[in-house]
mmCIF file of C-alpha atoms in Angstrom:
data_model
loop_
_atom_site.group_PDB
_atom_site.id
_atom_site.type_symbol
_atom_site.label_atom_id
_atom_site.label_comp_id
_atom_site.label_asym_id
_atom_site.label_seq_id
_atom_site.Cartn_x
_atom_site.Cartn_y
_atom_site.Cartn_z
ATOM 1 C CA MET A 1 -16.612 20.143 5.718
ATOM 2 C CA SER A 2 -14.937 19.324 9.079
ATOM 3 C CA LYS A 3 -14.731 21.932 11.770
ATOM 4 C CA LYS A 4 -12.357 19.600 13.711
ATOM 5 C CA GLU A 5 -8.679 20.675 13.788
ATOM 6 C CA TYR A 6 -6.394 17.596 13.566
ATOM 7 C CA LYS A 7 -2.846 17.624 14.769
ATOM 8 C CA LEU A 8 -1.835 14.529 12.839
ATOM 9 C CA ILE A 9 -3.078 13.042 9.514
ATOM 10 C CA LEU A 10 -1.945 9.450 8.680
ATOM 11 C CA PHE A 11 -2.152 8.131 5.151
ATOM 12 C CA ASP A 12 -2.134 4.661 3.584
ATOM 13 C CA LEU A 13 0.372 4.488 0.759
ATOM 14 C CA ASP A 14 -0.623 2.158 -2.106
ATOM 15 C CA ASP A 15 -3.765 3.164 -3.962
ATOM 16 C CA THR A 16 -4.156 6.201 -1.676
ATOM 17 C CA LEU A 17 -1.206 8.469 -2.466
ATOM 18 C CA PHE A 18 -0.972 6.946 -6.003
ATOM 19 C CA ASP A 19 -2.416 4.262 -8.240
ATOM 20 C CA TYR A 20 -0.192 1.331 -7.084
ATOM 21 C CA SER A 21 -2.537 -1.261 -8.697
ATOM 22 C CA GLN A 22 -1.802 0.174 -12.118
ATOM 23 C CA SER A 23 1.891 0.317 -11.411
ATOM 24 C CA TRP A 24 1.997 -3.299 -10.051
ATOM 25 C CA GLU A 25 0.244 -4.579 -13.134
ATOM 26 C CA ALA A 26 2.338 -2.635 -15.595
ATOM 27 C CA GLY A 27 5.631 -3.702 -13.865
ATOM 28 C CA MET A 28 4.574 -7.298 -13.505
ATOM 29 C CA ARG A 29 3.568 -7.596 -17.134
ATOM 30 C CA LEU A 30 6.852 -6.101 -18.257
ATOM 31 C CA THR A 31 8.786 -8.541 -16.080
ATOM 32 C CA ILE A 32 6.787 -11.536 -17.416
ATOM 33 C CA ARG A 33 7.797 -10.583 -20.927
ATOM 34 C CA ARG A 34 11.396 -10.010 -20.143
ATOM 35 C CA HIS A 35 12.450 -12.571 -17.501
ATOM 36 C CA PRO A 36 13.939 -15.989 -18.587
ATOM 37 C CA LEU A 37 11.772 -17.661 -16.052
ATOM 38 C CA THR A 38 8.535 -16.570 -17.782
ATOM 39 C CA ALA A 39 9.688 -15.731 -21.227
ATOM 40 C CA GLY A 40 7.495 -17.250 -23.967
ATOM 41 C CA LEU A 41 4.503 -17.831 -21.708
ATOM 42 C CA ASN A 42 1.176 -16.282 -22.555
ATOM 43 C CA GLU A 43 1.422 -12.935 -20.720
ATOM 44 C CA ASP A 44 -2.251 -12.616 -19.940
ATOM 45 C CA ASP A 45 -2.645 -16.027 -18.625
ATOM 46 C CA PHE A 46 0.481 -16.045 -16.515
ATOM 47 C CA TYR A 47 -0.347 -12.535 -15.071
ATOM 48 C CA CYS A 48 -3.909 -13.728 -14.076
ATOM 49 C CA LYS A 49 -2.462 -16.808 -12.368
ATOM 50 C CA LEU A 50 0.230 -14.826 -10.485
ATOM 51 C CA LYS A 51 -2.333 -12.139 -9.389
ATOM 52 C CA THR A 52 -4.641 -14.907 -8.069
ATOM 53 C CA TYR A 53 -1.965 -16.511 -6.081
ATOM 54 C CA SER A 54 -0.707 -13.117 -4.852
ATOM 55 C CA ASP A 55 -4.149 -12.292 -3.523
ATOM 56 C CA GLU A 56 -4.662 -15.783 -2.067
ATOM 57 C CA LEU A 57 -1.464 -15.759 -0.166
ATOM 58 C CA TRP A 58 -1.589 -12.167 1.108
ATOM 59 C CA PRO A 59 -3.453 -13.013 4.323
ATOM 60 C CA ASP A 60 -0.778 -15.582 5.130
ATOM 61 C CA PHE A 61 1.816 -12.807 4.907
ATOM 62 C CA THR A 62 -0.280 -10.131 6.820
ATOM 63 C CA GLU A 63 -1.054 -12.583 9.605
ATOM 64 C CA ASN A 64 2.568 -13.581 9.967
ATOM 65 C CA ARG A 65 2.243 -17.179 8.842
ATOM 66 C CA ILE A 66 4.836 -16.745 6.190
ATOM 67 C CA SER A 67 7.669 -14.304 5.623
ATOM 68 C CA LEU A 68 7.783 -11.719 2.811
ATOM 69 C CA ARG A 69 10.313 -13.789 0.847
ATOM 70 C CA GLU A 70 8.219 -16.888 1.276
ATOM 71 C CA TYR A 71 5.215 -14.994 0.073
ATOM 72 C CA ARG A 72 6.945 -13.872 -3.043
ATOM 73 C CA HIS A 73 8.459 -17.360 -3.629
ATOM 74 C CA GLN A 74 5.311 -19.280 -3.103
ATOM 75 C CA ARG A 75 3.097 -17.255 -5.547
ATOM 76 C CA MET A 76 5.851 -17.724 -8.189
ATOM 77 C CA GLU A 77 6.187 -21.397 -7.510
ATOM 78 C CA LYS A 78 2.517 -22.012 -7.818
ATOM 79 C CA ALA A 79 2.159 -19.821 -10.920
ATOM 80 C CA THR A 80 5.165 -21.332 -12.788
ATOM 81 C CA ALA A 81 4.073 -24.899 -11.797
ATOM 82 C CA ASP A 82 0.687 -24.247 -13.516
ATOM 83 C CA PHE A 83 2.703 -23.756 -16.736
ATOM 84 C CA GLY A 84 5.008 -26.784 -16.276
ATOM 85 C CA ARG A 85 8.033 -24.886 -15.138
ATOM 86 C CA ALA A 86 10.049 -25.215 -11.987
ATOM 87 C CA ALA A 87 11.272 -22.042 -10.368
ATOM 88 C CA LYS A 88 14.509 -21.999 -8.444
ATOM 89 C CA PRO A 89 14.923 -19.647 -5.403
ATOM 90 C CA GLU A 90 17.604 -17.493 -7.119
ATOM 91 C CA GLU A 91 15.397 -17.147 -10.267
ATOM 92 C CA MET A 92 12.416 -16.048 -8.210
ATOM 93 C CA ASP A 93 14.704 -13.513 -6.372
ATOM 94 C CA ASP A 94 15.905 -12.198 -9.698
ATOM 95 C CA PHE A 95 12.358 -11.992 -11.015
ATOM 96 C CA GLN A 96 11.307 -10.004 -7.975
ATOM 97 C CA ASN A 97 14.238 -7.650 -8.404
ATOM 98 C CA MET A 98 13.362 -7.082 -12.031
ATOM 99 C CA PHE A 99 9.776 -6.521 -11.109
ATOM 100 C CA MET A 100 10.518 -3.888 -8.482
ATOM 101 C CA SER A 101 12.748 -1.971 -11.042
ATOM 102 C CA ALA A 102 10.059 -2.157 -13.700
ATOM 103 C CA CYS A 103 7.304 -1.136 -11.188
ATOM 104 C CA PHE A 104 9.355 1.854 -9.976
ATOM 105 C CA GLU A 105 9.825 3.053 -13.554
ATOM 106 C CA VAL A 106 6.077 3.454 -13.979
ATOM 107 C CA ILE A 107 5.638 5.436 -10.742
ATOM 108 C CA ALA A 108 5.750 9.207 -11.301
ATOM 109 C CA PRO A 109 4.781 12.385 -9.272
ATOM 110 C CA VAL A 110 1.123 13.313 -9.248
ATOM 111 C CA PRO A 111 1.170 17.228 -8.970
ATOM 112 C CA VAL A 112 -2.391 17.622 -7.576
ATOM 113 C CA VAL A 113 -1.650 15.132 -4.826
ATOM 114 C CA GLU A 114 1.696 16.787 -3.937
ATOM 115 C CA GLU A 115 -0.022 20.226 -3.813
ATOM 116 C CA CYS A 116 -2.807 18.886 -1.545
ATOM 117 C CA LEU A 117 -0.381 17.255 0.861
ATOM 118 C CA SER A 118 1.910 20.408 0.860
ATOM 119 C CA LYS A 119 -1.052 22.509 2.002
ATOM 120 C CA LEU A 120 -1.963 20.043 4.731
ATOM 121 C CA ALA A 121 1.541 19.861 5.978
ATOM 122 C CA GLU A 122 1.372 23.643 6.688
ATOM 123 C CA ARG A 123 -1.404 22.972 9.162
ATOM 124 C CA CYS A 124 -0.449 19.578 10.879
ATOM 125 C CA ARG A 125 1.942 16.723 10.919
ATOM 126 C CA LEU A 126 1.771 14.053 8.237
ATOM 127 C CA GLY A 127 2.682 10.359 8.380
ATOM 128 C CA ILE A 128 2.166 7.058 6.648
ATOM 129 C CA VAL A 129 1.016 3.737 7.945
ATOM 130 C CA THR A 130 1.350 0.961 5.263
ATOM 131 C CA ASN A 131 1.007 -2.741 4.936
ATOM 132 C CA GLY A 132 3.783 -4.220 2.900
ATOM 133 C CA PRO A 133 7.505 -4.548 2.515
ATOM 134 C CA GLU A 134 10.156 -2.003 3.616
ATOM 135 C CA ASP A 135 12.152 -2.586 0.508
ATOM 136 C CA MET A 136 9.585 -0.805 -1.713
ATOM 137 C CA ALA A 137 7.998 1.868 0.444
ATOM 138 C CA TYR A 138 10.843 4.422 0.575
ATOM 139 C CA THR A 139 11.518 4.076 -3.187
ATOM 140 C CA LYS A 140 7.936 4.542 -3.976
ATOM 141 C CA LEU A 141 7.908 7.899 -2.126
ATOM 142 C CA GLU A 142 11.034 8.998 -3.825
ATOM 143 C CA ARG A 143 9.576 8.293 -7.244
ATOM 144 C CA LEU A 144 6.450 10.220 -6.231
ATOM 145 C CA GLY A 145 8.556 13.169 -5.189
ATOM 146 C CA LEU A 146 7.093 12.956 -1.676
ATOM 147 C CA SER A 147 10.121 12.072 0.380
ATOM 148 C CA ARG A 148 10.420 15.688 1.588
ATOM 149 C CA LEU A 149 6.828 15.467 3.080
ATOM 150 C CA PHE A 150 7.326 11.957 4.449
ATOM 151 C CA PRO A 151 10.849 11.341 5.695
ATOM 152 C CA LYS A 152 11.620 7.812 6.898
ATOM 153 C CA GLU A 153 10.984 8.782 10.520
ATOM 154 C CA THR A 154 7.412 9.463 9.682
ATOM 155 C CA ILE A 155 6.612 6.185 8.030
ATOM 156 C CA VAL A 156 5.317 3.112 9.903
ATOM 157 C CA ILE A 157 5.670 -0.102 7.865
ATOM 158 C CA SER A 158 4.015 -3.406 8.752
ATOM 159 C CA GLU A 159 6.967 -5.507 7.901
ATOM 160 C CA VAL A 160 9.134 -3.458 10.362
ATOM 161 C CA VAL A 161 6.657 -3.303 13.290
ATOM 162 C CA GLY A 162 5.410 -6.871 12.849
ATOM 163 C CA TYR A 163 1.619 -5.940 12.728
ATOM 164 C CA HIS A 164 -0.541 -5.248 9.670
ATOM 165 C CA LYS A 165 -3.584 -3.027 9.373
ATOM 166 C CA PRO A 166 -6.308 -3.397 10.669
ATOM 167 C CA ASP A 167 -4.491 -4.656 13.709
ATOM 168 C CA TRP A 168 -4.885 -1.936 16.406
ATOM 169 C CA ARG A 169 -1.202 -2.332 17.289
ATOM 170 C CA ILE A 170 0.138 -0.811 14.137
ATOM 171 C CA PHE A 171 -2.034 2.245 14.661
ATOM 172 C CA SER A 172 -0.802 2.520 18.278
ATOM 173 C CA ALA A 173 2.729 2.249 17.008
ATOM 174 C CA ALA A 174 2.082 5.309 14.824
ATOM 175 C CA LEU A 175 0.520 7.219 17.638
ATOM 176 C CA ARG A 176 3.502 6.581 19.829
ATOM 177 C CA LEU A 177 5.821 7.595 17.124
ATOM 178 C CA PHE A 178 4.191 11.069 16.859
ATOM 179 C CA ASP A 179 3.181 11.267 20.458
ATOM 180 C CA ALA A 180 -0.342 11.855 19.365
ATOM 181 C CA LYS A 181 -3.791 11.016 20.671
ATOM 182 C CA PRO A 182 -6.242 8.970 18.541
ATOM 183 C CA GLU A 183 -8.956 11.642 18.848
ATOM 184 C CA GLU A 184 -6.774 14.234 17.356
ATOM 185 C CA THR A 185 -5.659 12.057 14.480
ATOM 186 C CA LEU A 186 -7.276 11.464 11.001
ATOM 187 C CA PHE A 187 -6.496 8.448 8.853
ATOM 188 C CA VAL A 188 -6.876 8.410 5.126
ATOM 189 C CA GLY A 189 -7.021 5.294 2.941
ATOM 190 C CA ASP A 190 -8.542 3.238 0.300
ATOM 191 C CA ASN A 191 -9.104 -0.046 1.998
ATOM 192 C CA TRP A 192 -12.307 -0.255 4.094
ATOM 193 C CA GLU A 193 -11.257 -2.984 6.465
ATOM 194 C CA ALA A 194 -7.672 -2.003 6.894
ATOM 195 C CA ASP A 195 -7.695 1.711 6.686
ATOM 196 C CA VAL A 196 -11.285 2.806 7.668
ATOM 197 C CA ALA A 197 -12.662 0.293 9.979
ATOM 198 C CA GLY A 198 -9.178 -0.399 11.484
ATOM 199 C CA ALA A 199 -8.470 3.305 12.166
ATOM 200 C CA ILE A 200 -11.957 3.900 13.628
ATOM 201 C CA GLU A 201 -11.483 0.937 15.953
ATOM 202 C CA ALA A 202 -8.290 2.455 17.059
ATOM 203 C CA GLY A 203 -10.136 5.586 18.039
ATOM 204 C CA MET A 204 -9.339 7.791 14.966
ATOM 205 C CA ASP A 205 -11.487 9.486 12.470
ATOM 206 C CA ALA A 206 -11.156 8.152 8.891
ATOM 207 C CA VAL A 207 -11.692 9.348 5.388
ATOM 208 C CA TRP A 208 -12.349 6.638 2.710
ATOM 209 C CA ILE A 209 -10.975 7.153 -0.717
ATOM 210 C CA ASN A 210 -13.368 5.119 -2.819
ATOM 211 C CA PRO A 211 -13.142 5.816 -6.513
ATOM 212 C CA GLY A 212 -14.976 2.561 -7.332
ATOM 213 C CA LYS A 213 -17.957 3.642 -5.277
ATOM 214 C CA LEU A 214 -17.807 0.417 -3.278
ATOM 215 C CA GLN A 215 -20.207 -0.295 -0.447
ATOM 216 C CA PRO A 216 -18.983 -0.325 3.217
ATOM 217 C CA ALA A 217 -18.341 -3.857 4.543
ATOM 218 C CA THR A 218 -19.237 -2.930 8.123
ATOM 219 C CA GLY A 219 -21.269 -0.389 10.034
ATOM 220 C CA HIS A 220 -18.379 1.985 10.753
ATOM 221 C CA VAL A 221 -19.034 5.519 9.919
ATOM 222 C CA PRO A 222 -16.147 7.505 8.294
ATOM 223 C CA LEU A 223 -15.748 11.324 8.453
ATOM 224 C CA ALA A 224 -16.126 11.451 4.802
ATOM 225 C CA VAL A 225 -15.957 9.444 1.582
ATOM 226 C CA VAL A 226 -14.135 10.821 -1.490
ATOM 227 C CA GLU A 227 -12.986 9.659 -4.904
ATOM 228 C CA ARG A 228 -9.712 11.397 -5.044
ATOM 229 C CA LEU A 229 -7.180 12.354 -2.387
ATOM 230 C CA GLU A 230 -7.045 16.000 -3.431
ATOM 231 C CA GLN A 231 -10.688 16.361 -2.311
ATOM 232 C CA LEU A 232 -9.421 15.992 1.256
ATOM 233 C CA ALA A 233 -8.448 19.644 1.361
ATOM 234 C CA ASP A 234 -12.091 20.705 0.774
ATOM 235 C CA ILE A 235 -13.323 18.517 3.684
ATOM 236 C CA LEU A 236 -10.839 19.906 6.148
ATOM 237 C CA VAL A 237 -11.473 23.590 5.324
#
């Protein structure tokens, strides 16, 4: 348990407030089956290729070497080429739009998470710092039923500010937004490098959500390690 009183708690979004990995896979598989660009292809094989290229190209996006649209196009170009198909820009944009709709359909409120966050909101301010596109973040929160707890003015998105976690500048942007000091701020996230090490380097305390019981990649010491977000309330009693 922590005896420290935090004035601000910042959260990662994907795979912290909900299981985005599951939603991403379900939405992507549904789109692969439905979209003319990929219809008739082996779903498992194409999904694995697309996931591989998504992961490989992600650092190029987070380090600002390519734009979000280029990231999305390049992974599709590479994946479809492996199956002997050429993807046109308008087809890839349509595929992405179909994927987002399918992904959002899968996302649903998690009552225990909402209850935990509501209790925390009675004690301190809450915010989000997320790596990724602006066009998905707000809709995810709406689907989760968390928009009342995280209005747009409390969300810092890497695509908007131009820096991605673990870059200290995105954490600084969040602190400026809330007019908060790092020593009175707690960061909660699932990614060791981006959320835990990044937040600690920025002067904050951090809680690692680690359902897979992974090993830390660095010597940073978080305030606590939990398997589920709802366990956070017990730590902050």
